[in-house]
């Protein structure tokens, strides 16, 4: 089995590579990653010398590079994506290029290579916001942000390749993911690293929005289970079952880092902010034999500890390009 993992130097992709190498002794992994801002060679440094692992730097939208990377591949797991909602509000071009066009190029190459399975990593955000209950896989797509609209476009493109050309496509839709190695623009790593540095925690709106949190390793294990055991043509929701308000997360971060409550700063709400996401994961649990293993209390405590102990991983990030984005993003939200 030779798996082409795209975006494998990113957050969830790198967890996937570790889980796959642990679970599958005979697997070969080809990691195709463009190494854009959110990728980090440190995320896969410990597997770089594993003879089962190889790395190619390149864009999933580049047909030539993708054709080369696809040689001998039996399975594809597409993690490569632009994924930050706030950045997509500032401009969606990169999101459309990677999440839609890149998916198209990858499907085209996977079809030409005759792969056994193509897995598209998607998001619960393609369903939109839900006030009560939880999304099942049959819920209509109703994405709200330029990011989630791009991801929905990728899902549809991939399924069109199954319908039209018989590419065996499986889609997973994951909930909000946290854990070590996450680029500090997302809520949890941003608030943890800001709290450790005594910087403000910018809460959007009233902080009452709800997300369902899953650890990166559990998310990765769900994707692997879907790749190995899923039925082509099917969607599997991969969620943690940990619904929390953003304020709850904020309070936890303050408590666990010992930072002052004075850091909480209410800023203007995100444009088009989805109020609540919740996933029904019974299909994945029933059909894939998968379930999340890491409790949120333990996972969050371990994650805070990881950021405390790995300043060398995130301190260099919080300058340069990141600083520019941060200032543009948060200056515009100040009240
Ligand atoms: O639900 C899955 C999705 O989760 C993934 O598809 C996305 O790639 C991932 O970014 C995430 O999307 P969210 O928009 O929910 O994640 P984010 O960490 O940006 O925000 C989580 C919540 O926290 C959201 O309600 C906005 C709020 N927030 C976020 C930031 C960065 C704040 O209040 N302040 C902030 O500074």
mmCIF file with all atom_site columns, N, CA and C in Angstrom, residues 2 46 61-62 71 76 91-92 97 111 115 127 130 187 201 277-278 296 303 314 329:
data_model
loop_
_atom_site.group_PDB
_atom_site.id
_atom_site.type_symbol
_atom_site.label_atom_id
_atom_site.label_alt_id
_atom_site.label_comp_id
_atom_site.label_asym_id
_atom_site.label_entity_id
_atom_site.label_seq_id
_atom_site.pdbx_PDB_ins_code
_atom_site.Cartn_x
_atom_site.Cartn_y
_atom_site.Cartn_z
_atom_site.occupancy
_atom_site.B_iso_or_equiv
_atom_site.pdbx_formal_charge
_atom_site.auth_seq_id
_atom_site.auth_comp_id
_atom_site.auth_asym_id
_atom_site.auth_atom_id
_atom_site.pdbx_PDB_model_num
ATOM 1  N N  . UNK A 1 2   ? 0.654   2.110  -0.988  1.00 0.00 ? 2   UNK A N  1
ATOM 2  C CA . UNK A 1 2   ? 1.436   3.348  -1.060  1.00 0.00 ? 2   UNK A CA 1
ATOM 3  C C  . UNK A 1 2   ? 0.444   4.511  -0.998  1.00 0.00 ? 2   UNK A C  1
ATOM 4  N N  . UNK A 1 46  ? 10.684  13.822 12.729  1.00 0.00 ? 46  UNK A N  1
ATOM 5  C CA . UNK A 1 46  ? 10.996  12.536 13.370  1.00 0.00 ? 46  UNK A CA 1
ATOM 6  C C  . UNK A 1 46  ? 10.760  11.339 12.463  1.00 0.00 ? 46  UNK A C  1
ATOM 7  N N  . UNK A 1 61  ? -2.020  21.703 -7.175  1.00 0.00 ? 61  UNK A N  1
ATOM 8  C CA . UNK A 1 61  ? -2.586  22.281 -8.398  1.00 0.00 ? 61  UNK A CA 1
ATOM 9  C C  . UNK A 1 61  ? -1.656  22.164 -9.596  1.00 0.00 ? 61  UNK A C  1
ATOM 10 N N  . UNK A 1 62  ? -0.460  21.625 -9.395  1.00 0.00 ? 62  UNK A N  1
ATOM 11 C CA . UNK A 1 62  ? 0.537   21.513 -10.466 1.00 0.00 ? 62  UNK A CA 1
ATOM 12 C C  . UNK A 1 62  ? 0.494   20.083 -11.024 1.00 0.00 ? 62  UNK A C  1
ATOM 13 N N  . UNK A 1 71  ? 3.027   8.275  -8.872  1.00 0.00 ? 71  UNK A N  1
ATOM 14 C CA . UNK A 1 71  ? 3.577   7.014  -9.395  1.00 0.00 ? 71  UNK A CA 1
ATOM 15 C C  . UNK A 1 71  ? 3.536   5.894  -8.350  1.00 0.00 ? 71  UNK A C  1
ATOM 16 N N  . UNK A 1 76  ? -4.947  7.728  -1.928  1.00 0.00 ? 76  UNK A N  1
ATOM 17 C CA . UNK A 1 76  ? -4.668  9.157  -1.789  1.00 0.00 ? 76  UNK A CA 1
ATOM 18 C C  . UNK A 1 76  ? -5.449  9.695  -0.591  1.00 0.00 ? 76  UNK A C  1
ATOM 19 N N  . UNK A 1 91  ? -9.598  37.428 1.626   1.00 0.00 ? 91  UNK A N  1
ATOM 20 C CA . UNK A 1 91  ? -9.406  37.125 0.205   1.00 0.00 ? 91  UNK A CA 1
ATOM 21 C C  . UNK A 1 91  ? -9.429  35.624 -0.016  1.00 0.00 ? 91  UNK A C  1
ATOM 22 N N  . UNK A 1 92  ? -10.243 35.171 -0.995  1.00 0.00 ? 92  UNK A N  1
ATOM 23 C CA . UNK A 1 92  ? -10.481 33.729 -1.124  1.00 0.00 ? 92  UNK A CA 1
ATOM 24 C C  . UNK A 1 92  ? -9.747  33.084 -2.293  1.00 0.00 ? 92  UNK A C  1
ATOM 25 N N  . UNK A 1 97  ? -8.049  28.251 -5.336  1.00 0.00 ? 97  UNK A N  1
ATOM 26 C CA . UNK A 1 97  ? -6.978  27.598 -6.100  1.00 0.00 ? 97  UNK A CA 1
ATOM 27 C C  . UNK A 1 97  ? -6.614  26.237 -5.483  1.00 0.00 ? 97  UNK A C  1
ATOM 28 N N  . UNK A 1 111 ? -7.329  9.440  -11.036 1.00 0.00 ? 111 UNK A N  1
ATOM 29 C CA . UNK A 1 111 ? -8.101  8.680  -12.037 1.00 0.00 ? 111 UNK A CA 1
ATOM 30 C C  . UNK A 1 111 ? -7.141  8.064  -13.061 1.00 0.00 ? 111 UNK A C  1
ATOM 31 N N  . UNK A 1 115 ? -6.073  4.638  -8.929  1.00 0.00 ? 115 UNK A N  1
ATOM 32 C CA . UNK A 1 115 ? -5.886  4.330  -7.501  1.00 0.00 ? 115 UNK A CA 1
ATOM 33 C C  . UNK A 1 115 ? -7.079  3.549  -6.934  1.00 0.00 ? 115 UNK A C  1
ATOM 34 N N  . UNK A 1 127 ? -21.623 22.086 6.039   1.00 0.00 ? 127 UNK A N  1
ATOM 35 C CA . UNK A 1 127 ? -23.057 21.972 6.335   1.00 0.00 ? 127 UNK A CA 1
ATOM 36 C C  . UNK A 1 127 ? -23.664 23.312 6.768   1.00 0.00 ? 127 UNK A C  1
ATOM 37 N N  . UNK A 1 130 ? -25.800 25.144 12.754  1.00 0.00 ? 130 UNK A N  1
ATOM 38 C CA . UNK A 1 130 ? -27.006 24.410 13.197  1.00 0.00 ? 130 UNK A CA 1
ATOM 39 C C  . UNK A 1 130 ? -27.360 24.845 14.619  1.00 0.00 ? 130 UNK A C  1
ATOM 40 N N  . UNK A 1 187 ? -8.152  29.159 17.129  1.00 0.00 ? 187 UNK A N  1
ATOM 41 C CA . UNK A 1 187 ? -8.519  29.589 18.488  1.00 0.00 ? 187 UNK A CA 1
ATOM 42 C C  . UNK A 1 187 ? -7.615  29.031 19.601  1.00 0.00 ? 187 UNK A C  1
ATOM 43 N N  . UNK A 1 201 ? -6.360  38.095 24.569  1.00 0.00 ? 201 UNK A N  1
ATOM 44 C CA . UNK A 1 201 ? -7.099  36.994 23.939  1.00 0.00 ? 201 UNK A CA 1
ATOM 45 C C  . UNK A 1 201 ? -8.320  37.614 23.254  1.00 0.00 ? 201 UNK A C  1
ATOM 46 N N  . UNK A 1 277 ? -21.596 24.465 15.453  1.00 0.00 ? 277 UNK A N  1
ATOM 47 C CA . UNK A 1 277 ? -21.417 23.239 14.669  1.00 0.00 ? 277 UNK A CA 1
ATOM 48 C C  . UNK A 1 277 ? -21.582 22.050 15.619  1.00 0.00 ? 277 UNK A C  1
ATOM 49 N N  . UNK A 1 278 ? -22.222 21.003 15.142  1.00 0.00 ? 278 UNK A N  1
ATOM 50 C CA . UNK A 1 278 ? -22.315 19.760 15.918  1.00 0.00 ? 278 UNK A CA 1
ATOM 51 C C  . UNK A 1 278 ? -22.464 18.610 14.940  1.00 0.00 ? 278 UNK A C  1
ATOM 52 N N  . UNK A 1 296 ? -11.439 15.298 26.159  1.00 0.00 ? 296 UNK A N  1
ATOM 53 C CA . UNK A 1 296 ? -11.110 16.702 25.909  1.00 0.00 ? 296 UNK A CA 1
ATOM 54 C C  . UNK A 1 296 ? -10.285 17.280 27.063  1.00 0.00 ? 296 UNK A C  1
ATOM 55 N N  . UNK A 1 303 ? -2.158  19.539 25.412  1.00 0.00 ? 303 UNK A N  1
ATOM 56 C CA . UNK A 1 303 ? -1.864  20.519 24.354  1.00 0.00 ? 303 UNK A CA 1
ATOM 57 C C  . UNK A 1 303 ? -1.262  21.788 24.963  1.00 0.00 ? 303 UNK A C  1
ATOM 58 N N  . UNK A 1 314 ? 6.913   27.430 18.129  1.00 0.00 ? 314 UNK A N  1
ATOM 59 C CA . UNK A 1 314 ? 5.970   28.488 17.731  1.00 0.00 ? 314 UNK A CA 1
ATOM 60 C C  . UNK A 1 314 ? 6.512   29.914 17.795  1.00 0.00 ? 314 UNK A C  1
ATOM 61 N N  . UNK A 1 329 ? -5.614  41.522 10.698  1.00 0.00 ? 329 UNK A N  1
ATOM 62 C CA . UNK A 1 329 ? -6.841  40.876 11.165  1.00 0.00 ? 329 UNK A CA 1
ATOM 63 C C  . UNK A 1 329 ? -7.406  41.564 12.407  1.00 0.00 ? 329 UNK A C  1
#
